[in-house]
Coordinates of C-alpha atoms in Angstrom, one line a residue:
X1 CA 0.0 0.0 0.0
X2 CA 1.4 3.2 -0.9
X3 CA 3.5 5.3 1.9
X4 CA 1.6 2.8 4.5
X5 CA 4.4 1.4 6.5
X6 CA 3.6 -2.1 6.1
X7 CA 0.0 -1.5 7.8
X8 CA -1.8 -4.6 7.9
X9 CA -5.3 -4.5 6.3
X10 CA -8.4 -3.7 8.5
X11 CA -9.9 -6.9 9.8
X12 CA -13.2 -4.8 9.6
X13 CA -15.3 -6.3 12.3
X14 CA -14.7 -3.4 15.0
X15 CA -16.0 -0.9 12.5
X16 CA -18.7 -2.2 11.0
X17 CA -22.1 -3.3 13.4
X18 CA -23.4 -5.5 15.7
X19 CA -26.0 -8.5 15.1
X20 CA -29.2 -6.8 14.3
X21 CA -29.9 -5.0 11.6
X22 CA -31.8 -1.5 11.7
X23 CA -32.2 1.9 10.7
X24 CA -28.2 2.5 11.0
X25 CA -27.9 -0.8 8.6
X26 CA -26.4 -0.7 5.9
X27 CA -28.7 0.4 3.2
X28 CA -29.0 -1.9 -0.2
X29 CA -28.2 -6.0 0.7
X30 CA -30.6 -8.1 -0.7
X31 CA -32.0 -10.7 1.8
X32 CA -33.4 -13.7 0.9
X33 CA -37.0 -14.0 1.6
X34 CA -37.9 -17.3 3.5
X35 CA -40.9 -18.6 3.0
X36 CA -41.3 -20.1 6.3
X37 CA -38.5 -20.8 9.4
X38 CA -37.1 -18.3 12.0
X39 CA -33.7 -16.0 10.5
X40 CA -30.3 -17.5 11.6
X41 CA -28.8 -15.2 14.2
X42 CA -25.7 -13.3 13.3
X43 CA -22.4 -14.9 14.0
X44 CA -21.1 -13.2 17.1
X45 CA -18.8 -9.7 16.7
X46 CA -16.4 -7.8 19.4
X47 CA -17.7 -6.2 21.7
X48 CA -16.3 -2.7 20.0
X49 CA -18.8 -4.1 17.3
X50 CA -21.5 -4.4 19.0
X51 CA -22.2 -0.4 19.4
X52 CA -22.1 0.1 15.4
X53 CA -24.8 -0.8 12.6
X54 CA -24.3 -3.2 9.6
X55 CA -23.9 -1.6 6.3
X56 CA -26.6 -0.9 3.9
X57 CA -27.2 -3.8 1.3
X58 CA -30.0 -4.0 -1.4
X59 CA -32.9 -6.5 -0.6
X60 CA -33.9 -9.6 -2.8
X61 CA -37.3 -10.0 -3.1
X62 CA -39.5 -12.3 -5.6
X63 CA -38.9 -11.5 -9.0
X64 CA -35.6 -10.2 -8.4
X65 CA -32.7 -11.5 -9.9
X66 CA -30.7 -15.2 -8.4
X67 CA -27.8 -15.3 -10.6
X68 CA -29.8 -17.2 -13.0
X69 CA -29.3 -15.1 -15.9
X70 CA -33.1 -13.3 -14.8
X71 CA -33.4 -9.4 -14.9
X72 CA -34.2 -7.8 -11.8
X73 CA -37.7 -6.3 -12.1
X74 CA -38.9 -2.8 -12.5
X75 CA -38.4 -0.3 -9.6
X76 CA -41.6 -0.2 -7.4
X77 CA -42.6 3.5 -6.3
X78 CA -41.5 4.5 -3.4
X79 CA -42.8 4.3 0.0
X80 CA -42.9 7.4 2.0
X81 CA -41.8 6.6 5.9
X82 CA -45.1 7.6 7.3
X83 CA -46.0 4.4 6.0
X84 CA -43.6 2.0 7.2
X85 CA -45.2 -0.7 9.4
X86 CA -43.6 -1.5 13.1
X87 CA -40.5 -1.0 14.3
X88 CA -39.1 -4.6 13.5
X89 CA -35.3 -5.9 13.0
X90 CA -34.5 -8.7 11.2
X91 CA -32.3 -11.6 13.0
X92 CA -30.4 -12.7 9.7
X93 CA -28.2 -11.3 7.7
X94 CA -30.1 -11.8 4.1
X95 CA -33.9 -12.6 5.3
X96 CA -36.3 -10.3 6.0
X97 CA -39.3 -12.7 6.8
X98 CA -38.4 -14.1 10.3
X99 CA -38.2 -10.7 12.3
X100 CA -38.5 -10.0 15.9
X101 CA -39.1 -6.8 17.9
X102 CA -35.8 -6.3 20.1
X103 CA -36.4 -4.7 23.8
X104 CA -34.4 -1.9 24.7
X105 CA -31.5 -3.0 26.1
X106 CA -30.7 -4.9 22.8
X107 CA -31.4 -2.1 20.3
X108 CA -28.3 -0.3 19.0
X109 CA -28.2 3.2 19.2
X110 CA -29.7 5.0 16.5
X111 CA -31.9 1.4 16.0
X112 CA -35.3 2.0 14.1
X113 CA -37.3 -0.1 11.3
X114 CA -36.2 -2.2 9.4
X115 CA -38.6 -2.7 6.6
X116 CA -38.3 -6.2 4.3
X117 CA -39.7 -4.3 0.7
X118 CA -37.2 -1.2 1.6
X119 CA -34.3 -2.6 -0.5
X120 CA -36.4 -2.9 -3.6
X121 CA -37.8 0.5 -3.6
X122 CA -34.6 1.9 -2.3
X123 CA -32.3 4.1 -4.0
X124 CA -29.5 2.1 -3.3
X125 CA -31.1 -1.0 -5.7
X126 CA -32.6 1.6 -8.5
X127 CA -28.6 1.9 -8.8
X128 CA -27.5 -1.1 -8.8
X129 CA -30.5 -2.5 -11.0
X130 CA -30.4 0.9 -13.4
X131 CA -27.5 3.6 -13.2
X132 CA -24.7 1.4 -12.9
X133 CA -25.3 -0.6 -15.6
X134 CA -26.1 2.6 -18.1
X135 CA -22.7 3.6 -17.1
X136 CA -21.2 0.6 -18.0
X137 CA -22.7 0.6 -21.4
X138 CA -21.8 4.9 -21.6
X139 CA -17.9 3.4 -20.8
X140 CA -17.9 0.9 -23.3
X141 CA -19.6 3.2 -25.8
X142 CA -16.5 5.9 -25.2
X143 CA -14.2 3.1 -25.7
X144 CA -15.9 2.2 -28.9
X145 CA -15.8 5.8 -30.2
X146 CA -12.0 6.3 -29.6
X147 CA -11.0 3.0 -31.4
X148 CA -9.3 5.7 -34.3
X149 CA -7.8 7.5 -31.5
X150 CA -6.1 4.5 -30.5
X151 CA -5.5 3.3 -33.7
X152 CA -3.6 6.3 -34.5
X153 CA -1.9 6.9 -31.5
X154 CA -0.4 3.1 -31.0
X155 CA -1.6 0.9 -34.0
X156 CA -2.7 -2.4 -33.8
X157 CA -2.1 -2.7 -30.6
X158 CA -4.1 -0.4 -29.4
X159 CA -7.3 -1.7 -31.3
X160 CA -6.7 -4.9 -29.7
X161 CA -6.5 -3.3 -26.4
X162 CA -9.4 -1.5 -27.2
X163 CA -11.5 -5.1 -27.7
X164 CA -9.9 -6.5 -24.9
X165 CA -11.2 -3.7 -22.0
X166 CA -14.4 -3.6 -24.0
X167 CA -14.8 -7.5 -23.8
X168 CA -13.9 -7.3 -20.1
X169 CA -16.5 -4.2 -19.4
X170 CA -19.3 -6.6 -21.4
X171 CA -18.5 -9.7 -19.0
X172 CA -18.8 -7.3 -15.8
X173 CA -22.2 -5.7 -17.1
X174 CA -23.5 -9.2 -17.9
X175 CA -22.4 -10.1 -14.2
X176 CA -24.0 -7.6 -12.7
X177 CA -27.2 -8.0 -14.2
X178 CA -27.7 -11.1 -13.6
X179 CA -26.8 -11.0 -10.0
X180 CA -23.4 -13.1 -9.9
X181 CA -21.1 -13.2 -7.1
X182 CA -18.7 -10.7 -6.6
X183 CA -15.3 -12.1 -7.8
X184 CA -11.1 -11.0 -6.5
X185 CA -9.4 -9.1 -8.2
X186 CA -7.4 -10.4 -10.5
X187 CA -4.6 -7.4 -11.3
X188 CA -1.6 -7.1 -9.6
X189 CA -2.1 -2.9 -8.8
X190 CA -1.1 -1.8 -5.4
X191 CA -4.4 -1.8 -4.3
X192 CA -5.7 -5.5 -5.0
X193 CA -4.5 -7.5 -1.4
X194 CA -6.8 -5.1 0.5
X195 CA -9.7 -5.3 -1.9
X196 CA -9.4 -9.1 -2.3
X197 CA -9.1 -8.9 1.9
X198 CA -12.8 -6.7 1.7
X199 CA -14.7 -9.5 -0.2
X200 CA -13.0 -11.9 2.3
X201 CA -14.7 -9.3 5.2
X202 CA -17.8 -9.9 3.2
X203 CA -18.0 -13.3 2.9
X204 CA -17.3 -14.1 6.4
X205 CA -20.8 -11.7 7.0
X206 CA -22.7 -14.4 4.6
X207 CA -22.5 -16.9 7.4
X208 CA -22.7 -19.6 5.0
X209 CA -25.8 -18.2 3.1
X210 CA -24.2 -17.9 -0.2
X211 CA -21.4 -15.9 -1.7
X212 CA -21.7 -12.5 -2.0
X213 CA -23.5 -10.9 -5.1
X214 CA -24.1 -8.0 -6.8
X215 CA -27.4 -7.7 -5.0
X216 CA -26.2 -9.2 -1.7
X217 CA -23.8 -7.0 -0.9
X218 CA -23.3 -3.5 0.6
X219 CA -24.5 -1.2 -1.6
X220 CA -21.5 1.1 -1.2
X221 CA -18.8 -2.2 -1.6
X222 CA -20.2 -3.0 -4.9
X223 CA -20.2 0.2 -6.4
X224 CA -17.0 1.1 -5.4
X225 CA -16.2 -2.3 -6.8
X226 CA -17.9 -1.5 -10.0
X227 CA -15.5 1.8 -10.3
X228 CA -12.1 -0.5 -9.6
X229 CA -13.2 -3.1 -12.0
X230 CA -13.8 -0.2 -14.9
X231 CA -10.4 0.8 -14.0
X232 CA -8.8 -2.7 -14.1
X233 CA -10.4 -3.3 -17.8
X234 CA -8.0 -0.3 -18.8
X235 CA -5.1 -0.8 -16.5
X236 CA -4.4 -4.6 -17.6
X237 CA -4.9 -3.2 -21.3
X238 CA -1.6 -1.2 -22.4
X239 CA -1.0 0.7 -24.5
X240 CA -4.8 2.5 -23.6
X241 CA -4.0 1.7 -19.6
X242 CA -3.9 5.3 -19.0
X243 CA -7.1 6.6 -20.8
X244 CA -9.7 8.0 -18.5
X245 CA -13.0 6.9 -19.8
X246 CA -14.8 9.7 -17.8
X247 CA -12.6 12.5 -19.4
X248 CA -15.4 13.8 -22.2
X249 CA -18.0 14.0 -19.4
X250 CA -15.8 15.7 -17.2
X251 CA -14.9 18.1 -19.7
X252 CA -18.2 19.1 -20.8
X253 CA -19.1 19.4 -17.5
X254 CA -16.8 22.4 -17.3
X255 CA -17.8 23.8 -20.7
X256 CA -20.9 23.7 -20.3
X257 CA -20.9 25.6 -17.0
X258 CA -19.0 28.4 -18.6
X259 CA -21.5 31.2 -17.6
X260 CA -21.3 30.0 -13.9
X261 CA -17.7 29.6 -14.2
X262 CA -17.4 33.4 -15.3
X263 CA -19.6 34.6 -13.0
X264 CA -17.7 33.2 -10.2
X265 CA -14.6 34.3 -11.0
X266 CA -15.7 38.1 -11.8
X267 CA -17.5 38.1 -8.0
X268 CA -14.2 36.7 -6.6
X269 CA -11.6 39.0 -8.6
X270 CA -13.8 41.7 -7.5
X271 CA -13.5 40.8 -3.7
X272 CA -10.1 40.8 -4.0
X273 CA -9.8 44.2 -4.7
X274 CA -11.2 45.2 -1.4
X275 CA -10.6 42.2 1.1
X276 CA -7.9 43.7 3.0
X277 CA -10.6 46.8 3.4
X278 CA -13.3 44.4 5.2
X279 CA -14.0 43.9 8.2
X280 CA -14.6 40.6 10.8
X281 CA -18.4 40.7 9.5
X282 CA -18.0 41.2 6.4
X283 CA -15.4 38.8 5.7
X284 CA -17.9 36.4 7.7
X285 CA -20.4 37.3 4.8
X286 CA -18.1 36.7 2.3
X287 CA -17.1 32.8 3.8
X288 CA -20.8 31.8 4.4
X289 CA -21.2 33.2 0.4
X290 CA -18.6 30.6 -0.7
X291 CA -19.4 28.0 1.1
X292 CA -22.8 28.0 0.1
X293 CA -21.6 28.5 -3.7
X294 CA -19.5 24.9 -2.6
X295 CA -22.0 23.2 -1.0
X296 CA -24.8 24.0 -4.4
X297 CA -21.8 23.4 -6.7
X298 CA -21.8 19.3 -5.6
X299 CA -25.4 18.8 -7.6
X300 CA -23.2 18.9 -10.4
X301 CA -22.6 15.0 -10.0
X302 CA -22.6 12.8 -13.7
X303 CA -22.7 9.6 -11.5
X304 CA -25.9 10.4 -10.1
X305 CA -26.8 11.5 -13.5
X306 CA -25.2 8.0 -15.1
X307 CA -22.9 10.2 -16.9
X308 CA -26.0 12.5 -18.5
X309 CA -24.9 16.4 -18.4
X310 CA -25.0 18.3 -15.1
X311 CA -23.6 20.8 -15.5
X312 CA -24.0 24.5 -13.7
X313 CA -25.9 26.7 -16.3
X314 CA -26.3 30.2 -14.5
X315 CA -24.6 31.7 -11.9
X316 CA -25.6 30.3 -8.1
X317 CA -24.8 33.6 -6.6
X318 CA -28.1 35.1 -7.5
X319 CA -30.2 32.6 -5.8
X320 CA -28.4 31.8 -2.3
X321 CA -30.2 33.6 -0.1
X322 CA -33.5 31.8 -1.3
X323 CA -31.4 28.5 -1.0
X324 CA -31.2 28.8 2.9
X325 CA -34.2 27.2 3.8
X326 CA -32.7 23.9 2.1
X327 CA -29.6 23.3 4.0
X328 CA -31.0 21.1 7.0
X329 CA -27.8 21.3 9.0
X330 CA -26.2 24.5 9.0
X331 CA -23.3 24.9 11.2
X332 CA -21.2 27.6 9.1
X333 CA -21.0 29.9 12.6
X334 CA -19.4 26.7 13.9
X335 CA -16.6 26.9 10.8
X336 CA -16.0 30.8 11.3
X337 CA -15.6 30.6 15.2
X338 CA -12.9 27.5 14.4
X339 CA -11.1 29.6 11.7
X340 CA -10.9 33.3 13.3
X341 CA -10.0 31.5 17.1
X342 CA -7.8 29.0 15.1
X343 CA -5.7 32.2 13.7
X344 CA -5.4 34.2 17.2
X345 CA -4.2 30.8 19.0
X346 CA -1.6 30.1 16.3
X347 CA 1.9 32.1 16.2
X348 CA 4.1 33.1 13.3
X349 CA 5.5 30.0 13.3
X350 CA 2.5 27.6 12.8
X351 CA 0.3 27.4 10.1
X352 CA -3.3 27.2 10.0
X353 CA -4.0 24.2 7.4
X354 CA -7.1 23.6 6.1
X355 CA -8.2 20.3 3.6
X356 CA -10.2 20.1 1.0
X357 CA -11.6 16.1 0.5
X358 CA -12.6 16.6 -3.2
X359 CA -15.8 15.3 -5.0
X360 CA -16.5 16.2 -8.4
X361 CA -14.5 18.1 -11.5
X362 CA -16.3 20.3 -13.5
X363 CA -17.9 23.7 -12.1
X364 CA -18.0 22.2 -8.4
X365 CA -13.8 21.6 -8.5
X366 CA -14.0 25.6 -9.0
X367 CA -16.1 26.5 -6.3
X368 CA -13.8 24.7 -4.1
X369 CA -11.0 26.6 -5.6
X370 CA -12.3 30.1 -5.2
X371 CA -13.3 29.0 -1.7
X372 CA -9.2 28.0 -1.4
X373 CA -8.1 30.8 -2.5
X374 CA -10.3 33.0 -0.4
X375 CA -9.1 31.8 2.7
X376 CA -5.6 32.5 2.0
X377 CA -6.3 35.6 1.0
X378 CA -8.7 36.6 4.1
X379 CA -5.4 34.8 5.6
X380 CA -7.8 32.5 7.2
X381 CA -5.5 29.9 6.4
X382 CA -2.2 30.0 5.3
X383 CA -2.2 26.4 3.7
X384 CA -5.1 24.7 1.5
X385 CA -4.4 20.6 0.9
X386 CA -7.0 18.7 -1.4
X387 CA -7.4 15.3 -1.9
X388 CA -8.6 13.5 -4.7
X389 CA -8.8 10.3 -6.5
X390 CA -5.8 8.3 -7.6
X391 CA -7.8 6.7 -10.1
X392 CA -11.5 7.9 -12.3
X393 CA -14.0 7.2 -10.0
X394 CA -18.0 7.8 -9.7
X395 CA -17.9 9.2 -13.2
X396 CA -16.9 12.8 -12.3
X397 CA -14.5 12.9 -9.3
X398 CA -11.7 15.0 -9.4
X399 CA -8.0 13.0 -10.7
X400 CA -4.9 15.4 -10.6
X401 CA -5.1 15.2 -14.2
X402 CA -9.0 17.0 -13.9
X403 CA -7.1 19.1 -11.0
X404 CA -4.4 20.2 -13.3
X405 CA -6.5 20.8 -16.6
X406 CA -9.0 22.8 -14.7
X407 CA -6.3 25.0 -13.6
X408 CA -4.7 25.4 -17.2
X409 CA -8.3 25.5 -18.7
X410 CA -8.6 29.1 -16.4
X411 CA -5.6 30.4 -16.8
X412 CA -5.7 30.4 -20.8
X413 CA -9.1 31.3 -21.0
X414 CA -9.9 34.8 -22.4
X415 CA -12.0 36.1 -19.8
X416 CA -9.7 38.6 -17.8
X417 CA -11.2 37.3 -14.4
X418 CA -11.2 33.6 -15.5
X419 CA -7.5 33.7 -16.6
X420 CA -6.7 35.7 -13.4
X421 CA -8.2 32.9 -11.6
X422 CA -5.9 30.6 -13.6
X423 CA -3.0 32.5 -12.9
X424 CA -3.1 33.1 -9.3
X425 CA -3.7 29.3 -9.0
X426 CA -0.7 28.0 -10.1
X427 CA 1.4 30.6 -8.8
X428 CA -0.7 29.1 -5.3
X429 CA 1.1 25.3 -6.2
X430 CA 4.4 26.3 -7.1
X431 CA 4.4 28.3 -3.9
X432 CA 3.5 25.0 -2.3
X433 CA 0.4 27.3 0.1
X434 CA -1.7 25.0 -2.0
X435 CA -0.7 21.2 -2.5
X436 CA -2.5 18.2 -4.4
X437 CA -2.3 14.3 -2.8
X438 CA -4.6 11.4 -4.2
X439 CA -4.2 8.6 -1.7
X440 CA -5.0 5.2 -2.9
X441 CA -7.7 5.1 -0.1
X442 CA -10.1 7.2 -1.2
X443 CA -10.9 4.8 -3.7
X444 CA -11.1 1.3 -1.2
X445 CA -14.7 0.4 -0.1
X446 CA -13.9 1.4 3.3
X447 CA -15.4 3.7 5.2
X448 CA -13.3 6.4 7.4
X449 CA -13.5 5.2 10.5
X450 CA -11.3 2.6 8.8
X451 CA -8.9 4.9 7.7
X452 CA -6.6 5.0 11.0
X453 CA -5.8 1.4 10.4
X454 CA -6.3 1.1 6.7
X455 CA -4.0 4.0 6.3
X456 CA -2.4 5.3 9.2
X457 CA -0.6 7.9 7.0
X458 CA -3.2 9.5 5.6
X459 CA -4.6 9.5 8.8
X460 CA -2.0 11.1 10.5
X461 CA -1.3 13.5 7.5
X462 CA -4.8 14.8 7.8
X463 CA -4.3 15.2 12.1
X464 CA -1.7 17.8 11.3
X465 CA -5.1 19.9 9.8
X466 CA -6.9 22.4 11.9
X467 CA -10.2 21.9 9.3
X468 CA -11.3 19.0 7.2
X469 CA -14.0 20.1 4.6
X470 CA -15.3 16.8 3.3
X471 CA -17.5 17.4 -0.4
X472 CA -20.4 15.4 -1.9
X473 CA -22.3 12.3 -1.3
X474 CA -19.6 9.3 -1.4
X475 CA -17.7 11.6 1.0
X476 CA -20.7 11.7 3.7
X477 CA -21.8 7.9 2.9
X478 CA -18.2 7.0 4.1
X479 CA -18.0 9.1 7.1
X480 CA -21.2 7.9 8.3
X481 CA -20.7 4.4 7.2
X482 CA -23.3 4.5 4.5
X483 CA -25.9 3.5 7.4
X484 CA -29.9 3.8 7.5
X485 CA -29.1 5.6 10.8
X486 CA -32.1 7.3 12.2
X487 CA -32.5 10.9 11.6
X488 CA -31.8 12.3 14.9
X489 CA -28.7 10.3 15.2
X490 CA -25.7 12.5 16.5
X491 CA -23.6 13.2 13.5
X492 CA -20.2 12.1 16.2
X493 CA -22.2 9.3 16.7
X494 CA -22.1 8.0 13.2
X495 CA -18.5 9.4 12.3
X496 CA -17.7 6.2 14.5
X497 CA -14.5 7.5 16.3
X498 CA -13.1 9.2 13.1
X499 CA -11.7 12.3 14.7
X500 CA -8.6 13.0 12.8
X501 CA -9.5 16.9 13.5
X502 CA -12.6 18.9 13.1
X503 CA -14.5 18.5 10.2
X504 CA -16.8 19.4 8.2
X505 CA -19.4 17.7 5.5
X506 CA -20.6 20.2 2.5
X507 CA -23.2 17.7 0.9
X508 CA -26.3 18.0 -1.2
X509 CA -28.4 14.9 -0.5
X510 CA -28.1 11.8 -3.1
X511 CA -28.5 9.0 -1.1
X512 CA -31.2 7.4 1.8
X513 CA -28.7 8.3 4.5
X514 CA -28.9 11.3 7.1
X515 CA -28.2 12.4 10.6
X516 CA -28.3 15.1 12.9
X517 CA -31.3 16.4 12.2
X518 CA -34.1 18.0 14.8
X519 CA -36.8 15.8 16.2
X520 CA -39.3 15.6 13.5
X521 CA -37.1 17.6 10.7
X522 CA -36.8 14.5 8.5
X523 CA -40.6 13.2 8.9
X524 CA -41.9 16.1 8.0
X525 CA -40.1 17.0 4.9
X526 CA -40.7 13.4 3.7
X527 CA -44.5 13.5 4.0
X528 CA -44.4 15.7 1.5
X529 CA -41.4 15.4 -0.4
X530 CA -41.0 11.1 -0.7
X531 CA -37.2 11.9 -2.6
X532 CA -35.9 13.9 -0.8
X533 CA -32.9 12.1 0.5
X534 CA -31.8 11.3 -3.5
X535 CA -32.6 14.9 -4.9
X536 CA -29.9 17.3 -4.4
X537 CA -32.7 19.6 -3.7
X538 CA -31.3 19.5 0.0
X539 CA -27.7 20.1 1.4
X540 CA -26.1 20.0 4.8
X541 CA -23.2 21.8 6.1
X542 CA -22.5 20.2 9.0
X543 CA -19.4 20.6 11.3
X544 CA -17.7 18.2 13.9
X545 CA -15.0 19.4 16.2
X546 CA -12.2 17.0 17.1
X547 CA -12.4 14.6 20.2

C-alpha cells in the first residue's frame, strides 16, 4: 500500500455493526426471503462491534434476480416513511421474513425499522439495477468511439487493447445483471491485497448463506467495486492503460458551465480588490457566500446522472439567499468561530491548514478553488491541501489530471477574471500554500472510521489539519458508514471515532442516509417530499469538532 508502513489490512469487524440490523444498517443487501422458518442469528462480533450498525445492502425479493441469468424487475414507487409498518429488525443477515421486535437494552443506538420491501424500492437498488449498468454501457460506448484514436496513437495494438477492456467491461455488465457473485481481483495494482481482503470481510458476514452478489452485498462495496473493475479493464490493457473513460464528461461538465464559471470568478476578482478593506463581518459574509456556492456546486454529479450532463448553467450567486431554507444542517458559525480562534491561537511559526476532501471536477472543482483561494487571501488559512482520486471514479471525481487541466483551462481562458483565476492558482502550487495528494484510499470500499488502520498515514497527515471540509455524497456515505441511521442520530455518533481533526461535511443529499437532524425535521419533509434524500434539492453543512 502506498507510503503505508507495512500497515496490515483492516480486519473490519470493530468498525462495522453489531447483530441486528436496523435503521443504521447498511442500506441496499438483498436478503433472501424465507418462506417459512425463523432467520439465523448473526455470527457473534467484538464487543467494539457491537455499538455500530451493519452496512446498507439491497434486498432480494421475488422476482428479483438469483444469478440465473433473470433481470431484476422494474423499480416499485416508493414508500414514504409515514407508512412503514412496526418498528421490527431482522435476525439474519439476508432474510427479512423471520423478524422479531428487540427490547431496549438490545437495540443499537440509533436502532429503528427495518422494513423487508425497503431494499427494492430503495435508491441504493434503482442503482444497482439501473445507473450502474447505463454507465457501463456509456464506458464501453466511449471506448468504442475512440477505437481511431487508438488506432492512430499506438496501431494495432491499441485496437486490440481497445476489444480486450471492451470485452472485459461486457462480462462485468452481464455479471451484474444477472446477479453473480462478486469475484477477486485479478490485477496485480497496489491496491488489490486489501480489496481481495474486503470481499474476504464480506463473505465471512454471509454466514454460509451464499457468496456475496451483486445484490447481496453492501450497496457502497459494490459500487466502489464497479469503479475499480472499470479501471482494471484499462489498467491490464496497455497501451490505452492510462485513458480515462470519464474524461469527455468531465470536460463538458466544465464547458458547459461556462456562464457560472465566469460569474464566479468576476464576483471573486472583484473581492479581492477590497478584502484587505473588510471587516470581521463582512469577511464572515463573504465565507458563508462561498461555502454556500460549494455546498450548491456538488449537484453537479454525472454519476448520479449515469454520466447525462449536469452541469451548472447560470450563476448560483443570484439565488443563495433563497437557498437557505434547504440546507438542514447548518453549522457555518461553527466553521467561522474554528477559523478566526484558530488564527489568534496560532503564532508566526504555525500554520493554519485547512483540507479540501474533493468530489466532483467540473464547475464544483472551482467553487472549491475560489473558496481556497479565499481563505488565504482573508489569511484565514495560510495552507489549503485537497485530496482527490488516484484513479476515475464515480464518473466525475476529481484525478490530478482534472485538478491540473481545470487550472490550465482558467488560466488560458480569455476572460480577464477567468484567466486571473488561472493564474493566481498555479502561482498558489508552485508556492506550495496549495498542494494536491490522491491517496489510494479514497478509492477502497472502506469507510473512514477505517482509515486509522487502513492508512495510518493519511490519517496522521490529515491530524496535522486544523479543518477537514469533506464534499459530496460518497464523501458523507463514508463518514457515516453509509448507514440507514435514524435521523436524529448525532452526526459524532455516526463518524464512529473518526476524529482526525474537526470537520466538516458540504453535501447535497443523493443518497437514503442522514443524521443530525431536529426531532421531527426529516418526517416532515418526507411527507411531502418522498425523494428527498436522493434529490440534491437538500444540502447539509455540517461541522464536527475533534475529540
Amino acid at each position: 500500500m502506498r507510503g503505508g508502513k507495512g500497515a496490515a489490512p483492516l480486519p473490519l469487524a470493530a468498525s462495522r455493526g453489531g447483530g441486528k440490523e436496523a435503521a443504521g444498517q447498511p442500506i441496499g443487501r438483498r436478503r433472501r426471503l424465507a418462506s417459512a422458518g425463523r432467520a439465523r442469528p448473526a455470527p457473534p462480533l467484538p464487543q467494539a462491534a457491537a455499538e455500530v450498525l451493519r452496512p446498507r445492502r439491497a434486498v432480494r425479493l421475488p422476482g428479483a434476480p438469483s444469478g440465473r441469468g433473470e433481470a431484476p424487475p422494474a423499480r416499485p414507487s416508493v414508500t414514504p416513511r409515514g407508512a412503514r409498518p412496526p418498528r421490527s429488525v431482522t435476525l439474519g443477515f439476508r432474510r427479512c421474513c423471520a423478524t422479531a421486535e428487540p427490547s431496549s437494552a438490545e437495540r443499537p443506538p440509533g436502532c429503528g425499522a427495518t422494513v423487508p420491501e425497503y431494499g427494492a424500492r430503495s435508491f441504493a437498488y434503482f442503482t444497482i439495477k439501473d445507473r450502474l449498468p447505463q454507465i457501463l454501457t456509456r464506458v464501453i460506448d466511449t471506448l468504442h468511439r475512440h477505437k481511431n484514436e487508438f488506432f492512430e496513437e499506438h496501431g494495432e495494438k491499441g485496437v486490440e487493447a481497445e476489444k480486450r477492456a471492451i470485452s472485459f467491461l461486457s462480462k462485468l455488465r452481464n455479471e451484474l445483471q444477472t446477479d453473480k457473485p462478486v469475484t477477486p481481483l485479478e490485477d496485480e495494482l497496489p491496491d488489490a491485497a486489501l480489496w481481495n481482503h474486503y470481499l474476504d470481510y464480506q463473505r465471512n458476514l454471509s454466514n454460509g448463506n451464499g457468496e456475496p452478489s451483486w445484490f447481496q452485498s453492501p450497496w457502497l462495496y459494490v459500487e466502489c467495486y464497479l469503479y475499480r473493475r472499470i479501471h482494471a479493464a484499462l489498467a491490464q490493457n496497455p497501451p490505452i492503460d492510462n485513458f480515462d473513460v470519464f474524461k469527455e464528461g468531465k470536460a463538458q461538465n466544465f464547458f458547459e458551465s461556462q456562464e457560472a464559471v465566469i460569474a464566479l470568478c468576476t464576483y471573486f476578482q472583484e473581492l479581492l480588490k477590497n478584502i484587505k478593506d473588510l471587516d470581521e463581518k463582512q469577511l464572515q459574509e463573504e465565507l458563508f457566500k462561498l461555502l454556500q456556492v460549494s455546498l450548491w456546486g456538488n449537484k453537479c454529479d454525472l454519476s448520479f446522472s449515469a454520466g447525462e450532463g449536469r452541469s451548472q448553467k447560470s450563476s448560483p450567486l443570484q439565488s443563495l439567499e433563497n437557498m437557505i431554507p434547504y440546507i438542514l444542517v447548518n453549522d457555518m458559525e461553527k466553521i467561522w468561530s474554528l477559523l478566526v480562534n484558530t488564527k489568534k491561537r496560532n503564532t508566526e511559526k504555525s500554520n493554519v491548514r485547512v483540507d479540501i476532501i474533493l468530489d466532483n471536477a467540473g464547475f464544483e472543482l472551482v467553487s472549491d478553488l475560489v473558496l481556497a483561494d479565499f481563505l488565504l487571501s482573508s489569511k484565514l488559512a495560510d495552507e489549503v491541501h485537497f485530496h482527490g482520486k488516484s484513479i476515475p471514479w464515480y464518473v466525475s471525481d476529481t484525478t490530478k489530471h482534472d485538478f491540473n487541466w481545470t487550472v490550465k483551462q482558467l488560466q488560458s481562458a480569455n476572460h480577464m477574471w477567468m484567466s486571473r483565476c488561472g493564474i493566481n492558482w498555479e502561482g498558489n502550487l508552485k508556492k506550495g500554500v496549495w498542494v494536491y495528494h490522491d491517496h489510494m484510499f479514497w478509492t477502497l470500499p472502506h469507510d473512514f472510521s477505517s482509515m486509522a488502520e487502513v492508512a495510518p498515514d493519511l490519517y496522521a497527515d490529515l491530524q496535522k489539519s486544523n479543518l477537514l471540509l469533506f464534499k459530496g455524497d460518497l464523501n458523507y456515505r463514508k463518514l457515516t458508514g453509509d448507514r440507514k441511521w435514524e435521523y436524529t442520530v448525532p452526526f459524532c455518533q455516526a463518524l464512529n471515532k473518526f476524529h482526525p481533526a474537526p470537520l466538516c461535511s458540504l453535501r447535497t443529499l443523493k443518497s437514503d442516509t442522514q443524521v443530525g437532524l431536529k426531532p421531527g425535521q426529516g418526517e416532515q419533509i418526507q411527507a411531502s417530499e418522498p425523494e428527498w434524500m436522493v434529490s440534491g434539492k437538500y444540502g447539509v453543512v455540517q461541522f464536527d469538532a475533534a475529540l
